[in-house]
Coordinates of C-alpha atoms in Angstrom, one line a residue:
Chain V
Q20 CA 14.5 0.4 -13.0
M21 CA 10.8 1.2 -13.3
Q22 CA 9.9 4.8 -13.9
L23 CA 6.6 6.5 -13.5
Q24 CA 5.8 9.8 -15.1
Q25 CA 2.7 11.8 -14.0
S26 CA 0.7 14.2 -16.1
G27 CA -2.3 16.4 -15.5
P28 CA -3.4 19.9 -14.6
G29 CA -2.2 21.6 -11.5
L30 CA -5.3 23.7 -11.0
V31 CA -8.9 22.5 -10.7
R32 CA -12.0 24.5 -10.0
P33 CA -14.2 23.6 -7.0
S34 CA -17.0 21.0 -7.8
E35 CA -15.1 19.9 -10.9
T36 CA -13.2 16.7 -11.6
L37 CA -9.5 16.1 -10.9
S38 CA -7.9 13.9 -13.5
L39 CA -4.3 12.6 -13.5
T40 CA -2.4 10.0 -15.5
C41 CA 0.6 8.0 -14.7
T42 CA 2.7 6.5 -17.5
V43 CA 4.9 3.5 -16.7
S44 CA 8.2 3.1 -18.5
S45 CA 11.0 0.6 -18.2
G46 CA 8.4 -2.1 -17.4
S47 CA 5.0 -3.3 -18.4
I48 CA 1.9 -2.4 -16.6
T49 CA 0.7 -6.0 -17.0
K50 CA 3.5 -7.3 -14.8
N51 CA 1.9 -10.1 -12.8
N52 CA 3.3 -9.1 -9.4
Y53 CA 2.3 -5.4 -9.4
Y54 CA -0.7 -3.3 -8.6
W55 CA -0.6 0.4 -9.4
G56 CA -1.6 3.0 -6.8
W57 CA -2.4 6.6 -6.0
I58 CA -1.4 8.5 -2.8
R59 CA -1.9 12.1 -1.9
Q60 CA -0.3 14.5 0.6
P61 CA -1.9 17.8 1.6
P62 CA 0.5 20.7 2.1
G63 CA 2.5 20.2 5.3
K64 CA 0.6 17.0 6.2
G65 CA 1.0 13.2 6.0
L66 CA 0.4 10.6 3.3
E67 CA -3.1 9.4 2.4
W68 CA -3.7 6.3 0.4
I69 CA -6.3 6.8 -2.4
G70 CA -6.5 3.5 -4.2
N71 CA -4.9 0.7 -6.2
I72 CA -5.7 -1.0 -9.5
Y73 CA -4.5 -4.2 -11.1
Y74 CA -4.0 -4.4 -14.9
S75 CA -7.1 -6.5 -15.1
G76 CA -9.1 -3.6 -13.7
S77 CA -9.6 -4.9 -10.1
T78 CA -9.5 -1.9 -7.8
Y79 CA -9.4 -1.1 -4.1
S80 CA -10.1 2.4 -2.8
N81 CA -10.0 4.3 0.4
P82 CA -13.5 4.2 1.9
S83 CA -13.4 7.9 2.8
L84 CA -12.9 8.7 -0.9
K85 CA -14.5 5.8 -2.6
S86 CA -17.7 7.5 -3.7
R87 CA -15.7 10.1 -5.6
V88 CA -12.7 8.1 -6.9
T89 CA -12.3 6.2 -10.2
I90 CA -9.0 4.5 -11.0
S91 CA -8.6 3.1 -14.5
V92 CA -5.9 1.4 -16.5
D93 CA -5.0 1.5 -20.2
T94 CA -2.7 -1.4 -21.0
S95 CA -2.2 -0.3 -24.6
K96 CA -0.6 3.0 -23.4
N97 CA 1.0 1.5 -20.3
Q98 CA -0.9 4.0 -18.2
F99 CA -3.2 4.2 -15.3
S100 CA -5.4 7.2 -14.3
L101 CA -7.1 8.8 -11.3
S102 CA -10.4 10.7 -11.4
L103 CA -11.7 12.5 -8.3
T104 CA -15.1 14.1 -8.7
S105 CA -16.7 17.1 -6.9
V106 CA -13.4 18.4 -5.6
A107 CA -13.1 21.0 -2.8
A108 CA -10.3 23.0 -1.2
A109 CA -9.6 20.0 1.1
D110 CA -8.5 18.0 -2.0
T111 CA -5.6 20.3 -2.6
A112 CA -2.5 18.1 -2.3
V113 CA 0.5 16.7 -4.0
Y114 CA -0.7 13.5 -5.8
Y115 CA 1.6 10.6 -6.3
C116 CA 1.3 7.5 -8.4
A117 CA 3.3 4.4 -7.5
S118 CA 3.9 0.8 -8.3
V119 CA 2.6 -1.5 -5.6
T120 CA 4.3 -4.9 -5.0
M121 CA 1.9 -7.7 -4.5
I122 CA 2.1 -10.0 -1.5
R123 CA -0.2 -13.0 -1.1
G124 CA -2.0 -11.9 -4.3
A125 CA -2.9 -8.5 -2.7
P126 CA -1.4 -5.0 -3.0
A127 CA 1.3 -4.4 -0.4
F128 CA 4.0 -1.7 -0.4
F129 CA 4.8 1.1 -2.7
D130 CA 8.3 0.7 -4.3
Y131 CA 8.6 3.1 -7.2
W132 CA 7.0 6.5 -7.2
G133 CA 6.1 9.2 -9.7
Q134 CA 7.5 12.7 -9.3
G135 CA 4.3 14.1 -7.7
T136 CA 1.8 16.7 -9.0
L137 CA 0.6 19.6 -6.9
V138 CA -3.1 20.0 -7.6
T139 CA -4.7 23.1 -6.2
V140 CA -8.4 23.4 -6.0
S141 CA -9.4 27.0 -6.4
S142 CA -11.7 29.2 -8.5
Chain Q
D20 CA -10.9 1.1 10.5
M21 CA -7.3 0.3 10.7
Q22 CA -5.3 3.1 12.5
M23 CA -1.5 3.5 12.5
T24 CA 0.0 5.7 15.2
Q25 CA 3.6 6.8 15.1
S26 CA 5.7 8.2 18.0
P27 CA 7.2 10.6 18.5
S28 CA 5.9 13.1 16.0
T29 CA 9.2 14.9 16.1
L30 CA 12.6 13.7 17.2
S31 CA 15.7 15.9 17.6
A32 CA 19.0 14.1 17.3
A33 CA 22.6 14.6 16.5
V34 CA 24.8 13.0 13.8
G35 CA 26.0 9.7 15.1
D36 CA 23.0 9.1 17.5
R37 CA 21.0 5.9 17.5
V38 CA 17.4 6.7 16.9
S39 CA 14.2 4.7 17.1
I40 CA 10.7 5.4 15.8
T41 CA 7.7 3.4 16.9
C42 CA 4.6 2.5 14.9
R43 CA 1.6 0.9 16.5
A44 CA -1.3 -0.7 14.6
S45 CA -4.9 -0.8 16.0
Q46 CA -5.2 -4.4 14.9
N47 CA -2.8 -7.3 14.4
I48 CA -1.0 -6.9 11.1
R49 CA 1.5 -9.7 11.6
S50 CA 4.6 -8.5 9.7
W51 CA 2.8 -6.6 6.9
L52 CA 4.5 -3.3 7.5
A53 CA 6.7 -1.0 5.5
W54 CA 8.7 2.1 6.3
Y55 CA 9.4 5.1 4.0
Q56 CA 11.7 8.1 4.2
Q57 CA 10.6 11.4 2.7
K58 CA 12.6 14.6 2.2
P59 CA 11.0 18.0 1.5
G60 CA 9.7 18.3 -2.1
K61 CA 10.5 14.6 -2.9
A62 CA 8.5 11.4 -3.2
P63 CA 8.7 8.9 -0.4
K64 CA 11.4 6.3 -0.6
L65 CA 10.8 2.7 0.5
L66 CA 13.3 1.6 3.2
I67 CA 11.9 -1.5 4.8
Y68 CA 9.1 -4.0 4.0
E69 CA 7.7 -7.0 5.8
A70 CA 8.7 -5.2 9.0
S71 CA 12.4 -6.1 8.8
S72 CA 13.4 -6.7 5.2
L73 CA 15.8 -4.0 3.9
Q74 CA 15.0 -2.7 0.4
S75 CA 17.8 -3.0 -2.1
G76 CA 20.2 -0.1 -2.0
V77 CA 19.2 1.1 1.5
P78 CA 22.1 1.5 3.9
S79 CA 22.5 -1.2 6.6
R80 CA 22.3 1.4 9.4
F81 CA 18.5 1.2 8.9
S82 CA 16.7 -1.7 10.4
G83 CA 13.2 -2.7 11.3
S84 CA 11.7 -4.9 13.9
G85 CA 8.4 -6.0 15.4
S86 CA 5.3 -7.9 14.6
G87 CA 1.6 -7.9 15.5
T88 CA 0.8 -4.4 16.6
E89 CA 4.1 -2.8 17.6
F90 CA 7.0 -2.0 15.2
T91 CA 10.2 -0.1 15.4
L92 CA 12.4 1.6 12.8
T93 CA 16.0 2.1 14.1
I94 CA 18.8 4.1 12.6
S95 CA 22.0 2.9 14.2
S96 CA 24.2 5.9 13.6
L97 CA 22.3 9.0 12.2
Q98 CA 23.9 10.5 9.2
P99 CA 23.4 14.0 7.7
D100 CA 21.4 12.5 4.8
D101 CA 18.9 10.9 7.3
F102 CA 17.2 14.1 8.5
A103 CA 13.8 13.6 7.0
T104 CA 10.3 12.5 7.8
Y105 CA 9.6 8.8 8.2
Y106 CA 6.2 7.0 7.6
C107 CA 5.0 3.5 8.4
Q108 CA 2.4 1.8 6.2
Q109 CA 0.4 -1.4 6.9
Y110 CA -0.7 -3.7 4.2
N111 CA -2.4 -6.4 6.1
T112 CA -5.8 -5.3 4.8
Y113 CA -6.4 -4.3 1.2
S114 CA -6.0 -0.7 2.1
G115 CA -2.6 1.1 2.5
T116 CA -3.0 3.0 5.7
F117 CA -0.1 5.2 6.7
G118 CA 1.1 6.5 10.0
Q119 CA 1.0 10.3 10.5
G120 CA 4.8 10.6 10.2
T121 CA 7.9 11.3 12.4
K122 CA 10.1 14.2 11.6
V123 CA 13.8 13.7 12.5
E124 CA 15.4 17.0 13.1
I125 CA 19.0 18.2 13.7
K126 CA 19.6 18.7 17.4

């Protein structure tokens, strides 16, 4: 069964950049039928999709975050990463990485999830 | 922009009850809909995909139905382990828009 392990700091200062990494084990990040995604959840609120990446580097991002989001992949390390610039208190959330099954050649549903990382934006 | 609206926001039910949660899409998404269960402090768990396909290992008391713009998640006989928050998610577009969630509470 695929496993995803997240890493990264739990505290980021306002206006700085949030960076998280997700390492995929028990499976290759270059699997043909998977995208890799990021989702976040502010405390006490619902889920918000951030973006997805294919191992080739093709990405899709939430339009509301697109100008601040970079998602990248490192196939040599079986990892993918999230970078969110110019963070503010509203970016405080639990961030999840997930595998994204492909349907019709496009990202579809999230089947395996990382453990989640609470990132607090505060000085 | 695609919008996903769930109802109700909160549902109170007893063990053994049949419960249903509705998810409405602002545009036709055919059958490209998934349902997730989330418990406090845990990552969401995939229950249903393609509107009605049960994910491997998910109990058969969970079922999904619908197409187009209206979808339903049904739990045929609510078990203690089912008290949680449920989310729908569309994947008709290249985005992964979620509904706002439905919390199933103990009555």
